[in-house]
Coordinates of C-alpha atoms in Angstrom, one line a residue:
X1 CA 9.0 1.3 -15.3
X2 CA 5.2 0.8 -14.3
X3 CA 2.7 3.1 -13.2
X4 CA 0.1 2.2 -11.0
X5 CA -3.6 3.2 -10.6
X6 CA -6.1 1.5 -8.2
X7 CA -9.6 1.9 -7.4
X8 CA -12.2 0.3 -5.7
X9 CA -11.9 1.5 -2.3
X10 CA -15.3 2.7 -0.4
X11 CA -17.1 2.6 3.1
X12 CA -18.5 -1.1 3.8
X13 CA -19.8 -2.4 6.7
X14 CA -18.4 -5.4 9.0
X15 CA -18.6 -8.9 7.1
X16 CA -19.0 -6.8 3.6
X17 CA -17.0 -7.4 0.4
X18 CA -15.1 -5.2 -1.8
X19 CA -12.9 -6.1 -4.3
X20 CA -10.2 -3.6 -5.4
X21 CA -8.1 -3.1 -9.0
X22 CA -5.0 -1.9 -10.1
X23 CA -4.3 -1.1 -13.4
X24 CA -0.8 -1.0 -14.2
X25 CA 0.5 1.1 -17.6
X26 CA 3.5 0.0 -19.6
X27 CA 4.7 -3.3 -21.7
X28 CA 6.3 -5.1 -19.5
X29 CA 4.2 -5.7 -16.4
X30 CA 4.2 -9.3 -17.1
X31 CA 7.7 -9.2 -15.5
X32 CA 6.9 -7.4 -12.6
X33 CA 5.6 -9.7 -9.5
X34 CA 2.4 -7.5 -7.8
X35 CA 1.4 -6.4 -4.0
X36 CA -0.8 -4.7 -2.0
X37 CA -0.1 -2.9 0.9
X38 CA -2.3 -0.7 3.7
X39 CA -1.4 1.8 6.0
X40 CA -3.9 3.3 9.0
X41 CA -3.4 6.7 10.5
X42 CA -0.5 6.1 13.1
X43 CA 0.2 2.6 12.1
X44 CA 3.1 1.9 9.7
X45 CA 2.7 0.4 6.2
X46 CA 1.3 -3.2 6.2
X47 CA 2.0 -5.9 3.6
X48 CA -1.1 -7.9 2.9
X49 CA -1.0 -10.0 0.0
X50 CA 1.1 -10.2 -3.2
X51 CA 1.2 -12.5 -6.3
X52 CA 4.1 -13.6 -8.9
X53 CA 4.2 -12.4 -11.8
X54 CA 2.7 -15.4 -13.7
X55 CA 0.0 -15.5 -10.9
X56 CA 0.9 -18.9 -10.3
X57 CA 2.1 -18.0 -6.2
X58 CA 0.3 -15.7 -3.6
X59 CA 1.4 -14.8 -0.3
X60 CA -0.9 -12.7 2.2
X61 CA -0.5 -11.7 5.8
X62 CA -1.7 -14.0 8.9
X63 CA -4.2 -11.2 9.5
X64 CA -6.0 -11.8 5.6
X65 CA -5.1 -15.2 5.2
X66 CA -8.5 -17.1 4.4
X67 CA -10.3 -13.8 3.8
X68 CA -9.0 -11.6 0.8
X69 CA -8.0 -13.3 -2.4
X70 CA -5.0 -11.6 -4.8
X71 CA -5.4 -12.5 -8.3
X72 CA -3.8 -10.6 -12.1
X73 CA -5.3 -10.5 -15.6
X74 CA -1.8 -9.9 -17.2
X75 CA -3.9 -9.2 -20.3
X76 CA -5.5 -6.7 -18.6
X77 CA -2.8 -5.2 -16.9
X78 CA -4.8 -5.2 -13.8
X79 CA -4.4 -6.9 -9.9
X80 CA -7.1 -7.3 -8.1
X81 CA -7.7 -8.0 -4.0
X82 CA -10.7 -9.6 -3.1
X83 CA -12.1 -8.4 0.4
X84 CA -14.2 -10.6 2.4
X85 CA -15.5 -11.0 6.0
X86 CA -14.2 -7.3 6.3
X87 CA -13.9 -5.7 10.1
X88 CA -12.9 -2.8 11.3
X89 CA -9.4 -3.2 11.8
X90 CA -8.8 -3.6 7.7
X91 CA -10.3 0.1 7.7
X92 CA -6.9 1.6 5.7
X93 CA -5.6 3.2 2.9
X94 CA -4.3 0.5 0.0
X95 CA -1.9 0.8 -1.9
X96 CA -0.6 -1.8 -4.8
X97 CA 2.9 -2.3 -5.7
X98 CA 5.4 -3.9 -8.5
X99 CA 8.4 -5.8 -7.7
X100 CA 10.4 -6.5 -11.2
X101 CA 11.9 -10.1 -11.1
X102 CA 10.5 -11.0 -7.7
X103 CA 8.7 -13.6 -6.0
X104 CA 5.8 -11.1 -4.5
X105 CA 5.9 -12.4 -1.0
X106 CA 6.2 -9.7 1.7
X107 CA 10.2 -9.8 1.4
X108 CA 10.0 -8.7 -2.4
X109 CA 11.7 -5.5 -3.8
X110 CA 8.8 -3.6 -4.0
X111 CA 10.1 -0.2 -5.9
X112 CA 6.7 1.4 -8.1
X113 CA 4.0 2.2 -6.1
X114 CA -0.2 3.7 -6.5
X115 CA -1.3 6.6 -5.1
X116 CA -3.9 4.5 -2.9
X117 CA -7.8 3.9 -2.5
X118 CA -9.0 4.5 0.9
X119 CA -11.0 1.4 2.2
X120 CA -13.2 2.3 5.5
X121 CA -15.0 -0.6 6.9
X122 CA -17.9 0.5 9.5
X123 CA -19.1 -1.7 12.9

């Protein structure tokens, strides 16, 4: 099992940056294949990017594609999701995500899940 913590989240205006973390707990996150997620008021639950657990594959949604960057420190125990170019429409909450013995792309068994840091991006 993993438990996950992120942080990061904040108000930013249109074409800002933000870069959010995860910090996983336990021994055996360098198994587990990492994602984040976003969900808007009325809107279901968004995949956005996610990243094998060697960090050696990323996947990320049409919508983020060329703007946010998903990256690990496995010796850290932490993902992170680089924000740029942000609008309006990425205004959510995020939430990361472990998938144990997955690829990370969108598809992936995502079972052990963050609380969520609210990102709110201002026109």
């Amino acid at each position: 099992q993993v438990q996950l913590v992120e942080s990061g989240g904040g108000l930013v205006q249109a074409g800002g940056s933000l870069r959010l973390s995860c910090a996983a707990s336990g021994r055996t996150f360098r198994n587990y294949a990492m994602g984040w997620f976003r969900q808007a008021p009325g809107k279901e639950r968004e995949f956005v990017a996610g990243i094998s657990s060697g960090g050696g594959s990323t996947y990320y949604a049409d919508s983020v594609k060329g703007r946010f960057t998903i990256s690990r420190d496995n010796a850290k125990n932490t993902v992170y999701l680089r924000m740029n170019s942000l609008k309006p429409e990425d205004t959510a909450n995020y939430s990361c995500a472990a998938a144990l013995f997955q690829s990370g792309d969108s598809r992936s068994a995502y079972n052990y899940w963050g609380q969520g840091t609210q990102v709110t991006v201002s026109s």
